[in-house]
mmCIF file of C-alpha atoms in Angstrom:
data_model
loop_
_atom_site.group_PDB
_atom_site.id
_atom_site.type_symbol
_atom_site.label_atom_id
_atom_site.label_comp_id
_atom_site.label_asym_id
_atom_site.label_seq_id
_atom_site.Cartn_x
_atom_site.Cartn_y
_atom_site.Cartn_z
ATOM 1 C CA MET A 72 0.087 -0.065 0.201
ATOM 2 C CA TRP A 73 2.788 2.230 0.604
ATOM 3 C CA VAL A 74 3.720 2.354 -2.976
ATOM 4 C CA LEU A 75 -0.079 3.563 -3.894
ATOM 5 C CA ILE A 76 0.335 6.282 -1.052
ATOM 6 C CA LEU A 77 3.746 7.347 -2.357
ATOM 7 C CA LEU A 78 2.509 7.525 -6.190
ATOM 8 C CA PHE A 79 -0.476 9.294 -4.749
ATOM 9 C CA GLY A 80 1.309 11.856 -2.870
ATOM 10 C CA LEU A 81 3.686 12.501 -5.841
ATOM 11 C CA SER A 82 0.962 13.180 -8.264
ATOM 12 C CA CYS A 83 -0.776 15.550 -5.768
ATOM 13 C CA LEU A 84 2.714 17.445 -5.565
ATOM 14 C CA VAL A 85 3.028 17.741 -9.247
ATOM 15 C CA MET A 86 -0.721 18.964 -9.401
ATOM 16 C CA GLY A 87 0.207 21.547 -6.654
ATOM 17 C CA TRP A 88 3.025 22.853 -8.209
ATOM 18 C CA THR A 89 2.050 23.208 -11.712
ATOM 19 C CA CYS A 90 -1.558 24.485 -10.954
ATOM 20 C CA PHE A 91 -1.333 26.584 -7.918
ATOM 21 C CA GLY A 92 2.310 26.587 -6.184
ATOM 22 C CA TYR A 93 4.069 28.018 -9.011
ATOM 23 C CA TYR A 94 1.952 31.295 -8.986
ATOM 24 C CA LEU A 95 1.920 31.360 -5.295
ATOM 25 C CA TYR A 96 5.836 31.380 -5.548
ATOM 26 C CA LEU A 97 6.117 34.080 -7.891
ATOM 27 C CA ARG A 98 3.472 35.984 -5.837
ATOM 28 C CA CYS A 99 5.899 35.583 -2.702
ATOM 29 C CA LEU A 100 8.936 36.914 -4.812
ATOM 30 C CA TRP A 101 7.152 39.877 -5.696
ATOM 31 C CA LEU A 102 6.086 40.643 -2.114
ATOM 32 C CA VAL A 103 9.559 39.979 -0.727
ATOM 33 C CA ARG A 104 11.452 41.792 -3.799
ATOM 34 C CA PRO A 105 9.000 43.640 -6.142
ATOM 35 C CA ARG A 106 10.618 44.312 -9.434
ATOM 36 C CA PRO A 107 10.839 48.364 -9.598
ATOM 37 C CA ARG A 108 9.056 49.809 -12.476
ATOM 38 C CA LEU A 109 11.946 51.813 -13.934
ATOM 39 C CA PRO A 110 11.132 55.707 -14.767
ATOM 40 C CA LEU A 111 10.707 56.173 -18.486
ATOM 41 C CA ASP A 112 14.200 57.666 -19.329
ATOM 42 C CA CYS A 113 14.427 58.212 -23.150
ATOM 43 C CA ASP A 114 15.761 61.129 -25.117
ATOM 44 C CA ARG A 115 13.813 60.065 -28.237
ATOM 45 C CA LEU A 116 11.266 57.528 -29.177
ATOM 46 C CA PRO A 117 12.145 54.703 -31.429
ATOM 47 C CA PHE A 118 11.070 54.352 -34.775
ATOM 48 C CA VAL A 119 8.424 51.487 -35.051
ATOM 49 C CA SER A 120 7.504 49.387 -37.857
ATOM 50 C CA VAL A 121 4.225 47.752 -37.865
ATOM 51 C CA ILE A 122 3.738 44.378 -39.731
ATOM 52 C CA VAL A 123 0.094 43.187 -40.385
ATOM 53 C CA PRO A 124 0.267 39.593 -41.970
ATOM 54 C CA CYS A 125 -2.797 39.221 -43.950
ATOM 55 C CA TYR A 126 -4.820 36.589 -46.050
ATOM 56 C CA ASN A 127 -8.249 37.185 -47.245
ATOM 57 C CA GLU A 128 -9.453 39.726 -44.640
ATOM 58 C CA LYS A 129 -11.745 41.714 -47.022
ATOM 59 C CA ASP A 130 -14.205 42.201 -43.986
ATOM 60 C CA GLN A 131 -11.719 43.330 -41.540
ATOM 61 C CA ILE A 132 -9.016 45.096 -43.441
ATOM 62 C CA LEU A 133 -10.390 48.515 -43.549
ATOM 63 C CA ALA A 134 -11.069 48.700 -39.627
ATOM 64 C CA LYS A 135 -7.452 47.484 -38.987
ATOM 65 C CA TYR A 136 -6.009 50.148 -41.308
ATOM 66 C CA ILE A 137 -8.186 52.910 -39.539
ATOM 67 C CA ASN A 138 -7.190 51.558 -36.231
ATOM 68 C CA LEU A 139 -3.726 51.866 -37.034
ATOM 69 C CA ARG A 140 -3.654 55.237 -38.708
ATOM 70 C CA GLU A 141 -5.624 56.707 -35.540
ATOM 71 C CA GLN A 142 -2.775 55.528 -33.173
ATOM 72 C CA ASP A 143 -1.316 58.320 -31.129
ATOM 73 C CA TYR A 144 2.354 57.516 -32.070
ATOM 74 C CA PRO A 145 4.220 60.091 -34.151
ATOM 75 C CA LYS A 146 3.382 59.584 -37.786
ATOM 76 C CA ALA A 147 7.121 60.473 -38.626
ATOM 77 C CA LEU A 148 8.404 57.587 -36.501
ATOM 78 C CA LEU A 149 5.907 54.988 -37.615
ATOM 79 C CA GLU A 150 5.747 52.714 -40.615
ATOM 80 C CA ILE A 151 2.732 50.329 -41.288
ATOM 81 C CA VAL A 152 3.444 47.385 -43.671
ATOM 82 C CA PHE A 153 0.474 45.204 -44.714
ATOM 83 C CA ALA A 154 1.978 41.926 -45.740
ATOM 84 C CA ASP A 155 -0.444 39.978 -47.887
ATOM 85 C CA GLY A 156 -0.137 36.509 -48.461
ATOM 86 C CA GLY A 157 -1.866 36.247 -51.841
ATOM 87 C CA SER A 158 -5.461 37.251 -50.818
ATOM 88 C CA THR A 159 -8.115 36.021 -53.703
ATOM 89 C CA ASP A 160 -11.260 37.708 -51.849
ATOM 90 C CA GLY A 161 -10.756 41.358 -52.873
ATOM 91 C CA THR A 162 -8.704 42.493 -49.867
ATOM 92 C CA LEU A 163 -6.191 44.299 -51.773
ATOM 93 C CA ALA A 164 -8.937 46.144 -53.529
ATOM 94 C CA VAL A 165 -10.396 47.404 -50.234
ATOM 95 C CA LEU A 166 -6.781 48.270 -49.063
ATOM 96 C CA GLU A 167 -5.176 49.522 -52.193
ATOM 97 C CA PRO A 168 -7.115 52.954 -52.440
ATOM 98 C CA HIS A 169 -5.891 53.957 -48.928
ATOM 99 C CA VAL A 170 -2.347 52.800 -49.184
ATOM 100 C CA GLN A 171 -1.670 54.917 -52.620
ATOM 101 C CA SER A 172 -2.331 58.249 -50.664
ATOM 102 C CA ASP A 173 -0.865 57.396 -47.588
ATOM 103 C CA PRO A 174 3.212 57.412 -47.449
ATOM 104 C CA THR A 175 3.127 55.836 -43.828
ATOM 105 C CA VAL A 176 1.628 52.830 -45.206
ATOM 106 C CA ARG A 177 2.965 50.033 -47.744
ATOM 107 C CA LEU A 178 1.168 47.082 -49.174
ATOM 108 C CA VAL A 179 3.765 43.992 -49.792
ATOM 109 C CA ARG A 180 2.645 41.234 -51.822
ATOM 110 C CA CYS A 181 4.324 38.162 -50.380
ATOM 111 C CA PRO A 182 5.215 35.352 -52.665
ATOM 112 C CA GLU A 183 3.879 32.547 -50.061
ATOM 113 C CA LYS A 184 1.259 32.535 -47.587
ATOM 114 C CA GLY A 185 1.710 31.189 -44.105
ATOM 115 C CA LYS A 186 2.199 33.981 -41.256
ATOM 116 C CA ILE A 187 5.947 32.940 -40.794
ATOM 117 C CA ASN A 188 6.700 33.183 -44.559
ATOM 118 C CA GLN A 189 5.205 36.518 -44.544
ATOM 119 C CA LEU A 190 6.803 37.974 -41.829
ATOM 120 C CA ASN A 191 10.207 36.711 -42.931
ATOM 121 C CA TYR A 192 9.745 38.164 -46.279
ATOM 122 C CA VAL A 193 8.994 41.416 -44.970
ATOM 123 C CA LEU A 194 11.309 41.496 -41.890
ATOM 124 C CA PRO A 195 14.541 42.651 -43.845
ATOM 125 C CA GLN A 196 12.791 45.614 -45.460
ATOM 126 C CA LEU A 197 11.910 47.347 -42.370
ATOM 127 C CA LYS A 198 13.389 50.453 -41.002
ATOM 128 C CA GLY A 199 12.239 50.352 -37.401
ATOM 129 C CA GLU A 200 14.261 49.571 -34.255
ATOM 130 C CA ILE A 201 11.314 48.043 -32.903
ATOM 131 C CA VAL A 202 8.804 45.723 -34.754
ATOM 132 C CA VAL A 203 5.177 45.419 -33.701
ATOM 133 C CA ASN A 204 3.251 42.438 -34.994
ATOM 134 C CA ALA A 205 -0.330 43.194 -35.395
ATOM 135 C CA ASP A 206 -2.924 40.681 -36.586
ATOM 136 C CA VAL A 207 -5.844 41.911 -38.370
ATOM 137 C CA ASP A 208 -8.364 40.788 -36.113
ATOM 138 C CA GLY A 209 -6.960 42.628 -32.949
ATOM 139 C CA GLN A 210 -8.319 46.395 -32.348
ATOM 140 C CA MET A 211 -5.699 48.294 -30.532
ATOM 141 C CA GLU A 212 -6.776 51.046 -28.166
ATOM 142 C CA LEU A 213 -5.302 54.237 -29.329
ATOM 143 C CA ASP A 214 -2.334 54.362 -27.494
ATOM 144 C CA ALA A 215 -1.224 50.945 -27.625
ATOM 145 C CA ILE A 216 1.713 51.260 -29.772
ATOM 146 C CA SER A 217 2.901 54.302 -27.538
ATOM 147 C CA ALA A 218 2.514 51.982 -24.387
ATOM 148 C CA LEU A 219 4.408 49.115 -26.138
ATOM 149 C CA ALA A 220 7.228 51.510 -27.043
ATOM 150 C CA ARG A 221 7.654 52.973 -23.713
ATOM 151 C CA GLU A 222 8.640 49.501 -22.142
ATOM 152 C CA PHE A 223 11.571 49.410 -24.636
ATOM 153 C CA CYS A 224 12.498 52.871 -23.397
ATOM 154 C CA ARG A 225 12.340 51.902 -19.584
ATOM 155 C CA ASP A 226 14.485 49.085 -19.630
ATOM 156 C CA PRO A 227 17.186 48.203 -22.272
ATOM 157 C CA GLN A 228 16.889 44.471 -21.070
ATOM 158 C CA VAL A 229 13.702 44.438 -22.413
ATOM 159 C CA ALA A 230 13.380 42.674 -25.912
ATOM 160 C CA VAL A 231 9.901 41.494 -26.017
ATOM 161 C CA VAL A 232 6.845 43.264 -25.111
ATOM 162 C CA GLY A 233 3.161 41.919 -25.355
ATOM 163 C CA ALA A 234 0.052 43.720 -25.635
ATOM 164 C CA TYR A 235 -2.834 42.690 -23.002
ATOM 165 C CA VAL A 236 -5.076 41.095 -25.210
ATOM 166 C CA TYR A 237 -8.797 40.012 -24.530
ATOM 167 C CA PRO A 238 -11.671 38.286 -26.532
ATOM 168 C CA ALA A 239 -14.146 40.820 -27.539
ATOM 169 C CA LYS A 240 -17.262 38.444 -27.978
ATOM 170 C CA PRO A 241 -16.134 35.290 -26.245
ATOM 171 C CA LEU A 242 -18.035 32.293 -24.897
ATOM 172 C CA GLU A 243 -18.170 32.705 -20.943
ATOM 173 C CA VAL A 244 -15.647 29.860 -20.578
ATOM 174 C CA ASP A 245 -13.271 31.387 -22.967
ATOM 175 C CA ARG A 246 -13.273 34.683 -21.396
ATOM 176 C CA CYS A 247 -12.480 32.871 -17.849
ATOM 177 C CA TYR A 248 -9.704 31.035 -19.969
ATOM 178 C CA TRP A 249 -8.158 34.448 -21.211
ATOM 179 C CA LEU A 250 -8.396 35.958 -17.753
ATOM 180 C CA GLY A 251 -6.711 33.360 -15.939
ATOM 181 C CA GLN A 252 -4.063 33.231 -18.482
ATOM 182 C CA ASN A 253 -3.430 36.997 -18.731
ATOM 183 C CA ARG A 254 -3.157 37.203 -14.954
ATOM 184 C CA GLY A 255 -0.526 34.584 -14.964
ATOM 185 C CA ARG A 256 1.584 36.205 -17.578
ATOM 186 C CA LEU A 257 1.161 39.781 -15.809
ATOM 187 C CA LEU A 258 2.325 37.876 -12.570
ATOM 188 C CA GLU A 259 5.516 36.367 -14.245
ATOM 189 C CA SER A 260 6.299 39.628 -15.883
ATOM 190 C CA ASP A 261 6.042 41.787 -12.764
ATOM 191 C CA VAL A 262 8.390 39.038 -11.056
ATOM 192 C CA HIS A 263 11.114 38.095 -13.773
ATOM 193 C CA ALA A 264 9.814 37.778 -17.559
ATOM 194 C CA ALA A 265 6.377 36.689 -18.968
ATOM 195 C CA SER A 266 6.646 33.168 -20.499
ATOM 196 C CA ILE A 267 4.929 34.195 -23.707
ATOM 197 C CA VAL A 268 3.188 37.049 -25.568
ATOM 198 C CA ILE A 269 0.162 36.980 -27.570
ATOM 199 C CA ALA A 270 0.407 37.189 -31.567
ATOM 200 C CA VAL A 271 -2.678 39.199 -31.825
ATOM 201 C CA CYS A 272 -0.405 42.160 -31.097
ATOM 202 C CA TYR A 273 3.226 42.070 -29.546
ATOM 203 C CA ALA A 274 6.572 44.188 -30.222
ATOM 204 C CA PHE A 275 10.250 42.898 -30.294
ATOM 205 C CA ARG A 276 13.575 44.715 -30.902
ATOM 206 C CA ARG A 277 14.758 44.291 -34.527
ATOM 207 C CA SER A 278 18.051 43.388 -33.319
ATOM 208 C CA LEU A 279 16.610 40.181 -31.451
ATOM 209 C CA ILE A 280 16.198 38.131 -34.640
ATOM 210 C CA ALA A 281 16.921 38.697 -38.295
ATOM 211 C CA GLN A 282 14.079 36.099 -39.354
ATOM 212 C CA PHE A 283 12.128 33.319 -37.741
ATOM 213 C CA PRO A 284 13.194 29.753 -38.492
ATOM 214 C CA ALA A 285 11.240 28.499 -41.206
ATOM 215 C CA ASP A 286 9.550 25.771 -39.056
ATOM 216 C CA VAL A 287 8.190 27.953 -36.519
ATOM 217 C CA VAL A 288 4.337 27.484 -36.017
ATOM 218 C CA ALA A 289 4.080 30.031 -32.966
ATOM 219 C CA ASP A 290 5.742 33.121 -33.571
ATOM 220 C CA ASP A 291 4.895 34.805 -30.232
ATOM 221 C CA ILE A 292 6.191 31.792 -28.166
ATOM 222 C CA TYR A 293 9.395 31.554 -30.179
ATOM 223 C CA VAL A 294 10.217 35.246 -29.842
ATOM 224 C CA ALA A 295 9.426 35.323 -26.359
ATOM 225 C CA PHE A 296 11.559 32.186 -25.403
ATOM 226 C CA GLU A 297 14.443 33.336 -27.459
ATOM 227 C CA ALA A 298 14.463 36.832 -25.715
ATOM 228 C CA ASN A 299 14.181 35.044 -22.240
ATOM 229 C CA THR A 300 16.856 32.383 -23.124
ATOM 230 C CA ARG A 301 19.373 34.882 -23.931
ATOM 231 C CA GLY A 302 18.988 36.441 -20.512
ATOM 232 C CA LEU A 303 16.781 39.380 -21.965
ATOM 233 C CA ARG A 304 13.163 40.093 -20.785
ATOM 234 C CA THR A 305 9.890 39.729 -22.114
ATOM 235 C CA VAL A 306 7.147 42.245 -20.530
ATOM 236 C CA TYR A 307 3.452 41.730 -20.689
ATOM 237 C CA CYS A 308 2.195 45.112 -20.853
ATOM 238 C CA ARG A 309 -1.088 45.932 -19.161
ATOM 239 C CA ASP A 310 -1.177 49.549 -20.655
ATOM 240 C CA ALA A 311 -1.423 48.461 -24.343
ATOM 241 C CA VAL A 312 -4.836 46.903 -24.473
ATOM 242 C CA VAL A 313 -6.163 45.148 -27.797
ATOM 243 C CA SER A 314 -9.316 43.124 -28.048
ATOM 244 C CA GLU A 315 -9.413 40.386 -30.423
ATOM 245 C CA VAL A 316 -12.350 40.573 -32.502
ATOM 246 C CA ARG A 317 -12.530 36.994 -33.839
ATOM 247 C CA GLY A 318 -12.873 33.958 -31.476
ATOM 248 C CA PRO A 319 -14.532 30.780 -31.055
ATOM 249 C CA SER A 320 -18.489 31.145 -30.790
ATOM 250 C CA THR A 321 -19.265 27.303 -30.074
ATOM 251 C CA HIS A 322 -17.602 24.941 -27.867
ATOM 252 C CA GLU A 323 -16.684 22.820 -30.923
ATOM 253 C CA GLU A 324 -14.731 25.696 -32.201
ATOM 254 C CA PHE A 325 -13.402 26.145 -28.598
ATOM 255 C CA PHE A 326 -11.787 22.918 -28.551
ATOM 256 C CA ALA A 327 -10.503 23.047 -32.077
ATOM 257 C CA HIS A 328 -8.841 26.409 -31.693
ATOM 258 C CA LYS A 329 -7.192 25.609 -28.042
ATOM 259 C CA PHE A 330 -6.126 22.259 -29.207
ATOM 260 C CA ARG A 331 -4.105 23.871 -31.928
ATOM 261 C CA LYS A 332 -2.719 26.519 -29.926
ATOM 262 C CA SER A 333 -1.544 24.053 -27.262
ATOM 263 C CA ASN A 334 0.070 21.797 -29.981
ATOM 264 C CA ALA A 335 1.951 24.721 -31.068
ATOM 265 C CA PHE A 336 2.983 25.863 -27.664
ATOM 266 C CA LEU A 337 4.316 22.605 -26.599
ATOM 267 C CA ARG A 338 6.252 22.216 -30.267
ATOM 268 C CA GLU A 339 8.065 25.520 -29.658
ATOM 269 C CA ALA A 340 8.502 24.842 -25.962
ATOM 270 C CA LEU A 341 10.293 21.876 -26.578
ATOM 271 C CA ARG A 342 12.329 23.579 -29.456
ATOM 272 C CA PHE A 343 14.512 25.105 -26.391
ATOM 273 C CA LEU A 344 14.913 22.280 -24.574
ATOM 274 C CA TYR A 345 18.439 21.634 -25.523
ATOM 275 C CA ARG A 346 19.213 25.108 -24.436
ATOM 276 C CA MET A 347 18.317 24.647 -20.879
ATOM 277 C CA PRO A 348 21.843 24.537 -19.290
ATOM 278 C CA ASP A 349 22.274 27.908 -20.470
ATOM 279 C CA MET A 350 19.082 29.595 -19.373
ATOM 280 C CA PRO A 351 19.338 32.216 -16.700
ATOM 281 C CA LYS A 352 18.168 30.795 -13.309
ATOM 282 C CA GLY A 353 14.824 32.614 -12.910
ATOM 283 C CA TRP A 354 13.736 31.823 -16.477
ATOM 284 C CA LYS A 355 14.798 27.943 -16.140
ATOM 285 C CA MET A 356 12.267 27.848 -13.533
ATOM 286 C CA ILE A 357 9.737 29.554 -15.545
ATOM 287 C CA TYR A 358 10.466 27.283 -18.717
ATOM 288 C CA THR A 359 10.290 23.819 -16.612
ATOM 289 C CA THR A 360 7.098 24.651 -15.012
ATOM 290 C CA LYS A 361 5.514 25.473 -18.429
ATOM 291 C CA VAL A 362 6.753 22.407 -20.062
ATOM 292 C CA ALA A 363 5.757 20.340 -16.830
ATOM 293 C CA GLN A 364 2.114 22.050 -17.289
ATOM 294 C CA LEU A 365 2.191 20.788 -20.688
ATOM 295 C CA LEU A 366 3.524 17.309 -20.378
ATOM 296 C CA LEU A 367 2.877 16.277 -16.738
ATOM 297 C CA LEU A 368 -0.169 17.924 -15.291
ATOM 298 C CA PRO A 369 -2.712 16.181 -17.178
ATOM 299 C CA TRP A 370 -1.315 12.776 -16.287
ATOM 300 C CA ALA A 371 -0.878 13.770 -12.528
ATOM 301 C CA GLY A 372 -4.524 14.554 -12.464
ATOM 302 C CA PHE A 373 -5.320 11.219 -14.098
ATOM 303 C CA TRP A 374 -3.115 9.346 -11.717
ATOM 304 C CA PHE A 375 -4.286 11.496 -8.632
ATOM 305 C CA LEU A 376 -7.977 10.479 -9.268
ATOM 306 C CA LEU A 377 -7.307 6.941 -10.036
ATOM 307 C CA LEU A 378 -4.950 6.241 -7.261
ATOM 308 C CA GLY A 379 -7.523 8.205 -4.785
ATOM 309 C CA VAL A 380 -10.203 5.883 -5.752
ATOM 310 C CA SER A 381 -7.922 2.838 -5.057
ATOM 311 C CA LEU A 382 -7.133 4.198 -1.679
ATOM 312 C CA LEU A 383 -10.732 4.733 -0.802
ATOM 313 C CA THR A 384 -11.375 1.243 -1.548
ATOM 314 C CA LEU A 385 -8.544 0.167 0.678
ATOM 315 C CA GLY A 386 -9.931 2.030 3.675
ATOM 316 C CA ARG A 387 -7.239 4.848 3.533
ATOM 317 C CA TYR A 388 -9.941 7.959 3.809
ATOM 318 C CA ASP A 389 -7.115 9.942 5.640
ATOM 319 C CA VAL A 390 -4.570 9.989 2.872
ATOM 320 C CA VAL A 391 -7.302 11.146 0.246
ATOM 321 C CA LEU A 392 -8.496 13.659 2.599
ATOM 322 C CA ILE A 393 -5.204 15.259 3.255
ATOM 323 C CA GLY A 394 -4.494 14.939 -0.641
ATOM 324 C CA PHE A 395 -7.838 16.770 -1.829
ATOM 325 C CA GLY A 396 -7.458 19.126 1.418
ATOM 326 C CA PHE A 397 -3.999 20.097 0.243
ATOM 327 C CA LEU A 398 -5.028 21.094 -3.297
ATOM 328 C CA ALA A 399 -8.103 22.634 -2.042
ATOM 329 C CA VAL A 400 -6.142 25.228 0.122
ATOM 330 C CA LEU A 401 -3.732 25.821 -2.549
ATOM 331 C CA LEU A 402 -6.608 26.667 -5.143
ATOM 332 C CA ALA A 403 -8.143 28.952 -2.381
ATOM 333 C CA ALA A 404 -4.776 30.686 -1.823
ATOM 334 C CA THR A 405 -4.180 31.075 -5.681
ATOM 335 C CA SER A 406 -7.852 32.421 -6.582
ATOM 336 C CA ALA A 407 -7.309 34.961 -3.531
ATOM 337 C CA THR A 408 -3.774 35.829 -5.297
ATOM 338 C CA PHE A 409 -5.316 36.174 -8.810
ATOM 339 C CA ARG A 410 -8.023 38.355 -7.699
ATOM 340 C CA ARG A 411 -5.586 40.757 -6.387
ATOM 341 C CA ILE A 412 -3.705 41.104 -9.884
ATOM 342 C CA PRO A 413 -5.368 44.309 -11.698
ATOM 343 C CA THR A 414 -6.323 43.775 -15.342
ATOM 344 C CA PRO A 415 -7.920 46.111 -17.967
ATOM 345 C CA ASP A 416 -11.090 43.818 -18.398
ATOM 346 C CA GLU A 417 -12.915 41.428 -15.961
ATOM 347 C CA GLY A 418 -14.297 38.042 -16.728
ATOM 348 C CA PRO A 419 -16.985 35.435 -15.225
ATOM 349 C CA THR A 420 -16.349 34.782 -11.490
ATOM 350 C CA ASP A 421 -18.846 31.901 -10.877
ATOM 351 C CA PHE A 422 -17.564 28.433 -9.758
ATOM 352 C CA LEU A 423 -19.219 26.527 -12.228
ATOM 353 C CA THR A 424 -17.763 28.691 -15.056
ATOM 354 C CA LEU A 425 -14.278 28.406 -13.442
ATOM 355 C CA LEU A 426 -14.525 24.651 -13.081
ATOM 356 C CA THR A 427 -15.400 24.092 -16.392
ATOM 357 C CA ALA A 428 -12.363 26.203 -17.718
ATOM 358 C CA TYR A 429 -10.040 24.340 -15.744
ATOM 359 C CA VAL A 430 -11.595 20.752 -16.631
ATOM 360 C CA TYR A 431 -11.528 21.918 -20.329
ATOM 361 C CA SER A 432 -8.015 22.955 -20.312
ATOM 362 C CA ASN A 433 -6.866 19.935 -18.596
ATOM 363 C CA PHE A 434 -8.808 17.879 -21.055
ATOM 364 C CA LEU A 435 -6.955 19.765 -23.783
ATOM 365 C CA LEU A 436 -3.589 19.188 -22.300
ATOM 366 C CA LEU A 437 -4.079 15.404 -22.062
ATOM 367 C CA ALA A 438 -5.119 15.272 -25.948
ATOM 368 C CA THR A 439 -2.053 17.513 -26.884
ATOM 369 C CA GLY A 440 0.320 15.034 -25.058
ATOM 370 C CA LEU A 441 -1.227 12.123 -26.603
ATOM 371 C CA SER A 442 -1.640 13.303 -29.947
ATOM 372 C CA TYR A 443 1.924 15.553 -30.463
ATOM 373 C CA PRO A 444 3.981 12.526 -32.137
ATOM 374 C CA PHE A 445 1.365 12.421 -34.679
ATOM 375 C CA TYR A 446 0.022 15.952 -35.385
ATOM 376 C CA ARG A 447 1.545 18.532 -37.156
ATOM 377 C CA GLN A 448 0.477 21.937 -38.249
ATOM 378 C CA SER A 449 2.067 24.953 -40.193
ATOM 379 C CA SER A 450 1.440 28.699 -39.773
ATOM 380 C CA SER A 451 -1.484 28.604 -42.271
ATOM 381 C CA TYR A 452 -4.766 27.376 -41.162
ATOM 382 C CA THR A 453 -8.413 27.838 -41.095
ATOM 383 C CA LYS A 454 -9.576 30.967 -39.287
ATOM 384 C CA VAL A 455 -11.811 30.642 -36.374
ATOM 385 C CA GLY A 456 -15.387 30.825 -37.275
ATOM 386 C CA GLU A 457 -14.515 30.769 -40.993
ATOM 387 C CA GLY A 458 -14.278 28.320 -43.810
ATOM 388 C CA GLY A 459 -11.060 29.204 -45.558
ATOM 389 C CA PRO A 460 -7.592 29.201 -44.931
ATOM 390 C CA GLY A 461 -6.267 31.921 -42.753
ATOM 391 C CA VAL A 462 -3.125 33.186 -41.258
ATOM 392 C CA ALA A 463 -1.914 32.114 -37.938
ATOM 393 C CA SER A 464 -2.794 34.126 -34.959
ATOM 394 C CA GLY A 465 -0.317 32.202 -32.727
ATOM 395 C CA PRO A 466 -0.894 30.529 -29.453
ATOM 396 C CA GLU A 467 -1.342 31.122 -25.987
ATOM 397 C CA PRO A 468 -0.820 28.131 -23.798
ATOM 398 C CA SER A 469 -3.688 25.908 -22.945
ATOM 399 C CA ARG A 470 -3.413 26.311 -19.225
ATOM 400 C CA GLY A 471 -6.613 27.859 -17.698
ATOM 401 C CA GLU A 472 -6.874 28.953 -14.190
#
């Protein structure tokens, strides 16, 4: 019986750390030695290049153009490049009349579709010190580019800055999922470095990478991991707010969308596994926890329940109660911690929605781990809610709170 108790305890500890203890540890670090927010010390604002990868975006492209032209960033320090991957729906016909009369904006016809191909084609042509990736379906608040640029001015160690992205019209479970993810990233950023940014809108120093590796699927994961692995910082900026106007409207779309994103996150995470010995200490802890969340957490949950039932049949109610009580205390402490993290938006707080988001996320993680050796994708795929191929929006991790 002692073997069952030992395995039950190990599964309980894995769940405790990856679900709750990691965030409680970060919060304690923040309380003990909070990272000071450096004053804005910049003699000049950087020149910013905005890339908008697009493919068959006729219905949304004009709104994106207007949104970018209304940004409050100085026009003399801004270039906007629409990187089209061969649209066939009239996207160019909508965009071209505006671009022709606007010297700040360029339209580039890329020879290949797929977000990475489009980014790599355009990157060598840019003039900016800072590159902003802005997906078509992200509506940016008017000071978003300014807020992103200020983070680079505050700290020369900052190499990547992610905008705070939230879904404009989500399912309740999706909004809950996003809110938990965003609070986790903000906590990481406040203590050390955010593990990822969101591809809907993020910025990076042009000196960080010349081009993305051709086999990258999740550009947002790759760029953050590359910066953090080098000892630079990734910041998740709560002042640069962006709403994602396109998202899953049914549970079927939710599962398909999150599964694809979870698969891409795992793929990019494992790309950096061989570089672990050279990672800075703080980032190494974050990185290993993220990999454990993807690979170990769902299996730990499965064995926790299975072994718990086995111990109950053997009459060891005390062991099972201690295990469930331990996790319940951590859950309550983590929920209280997350509620104290300020965010620009709010989400559902009822217990049923929170529980549903947690169960869904773990189911997706289990499916991701089982299917990973057999499932591959590229940076060109079907948009959420649409029938045609689209440009990748990049993944957030499939870990809900």
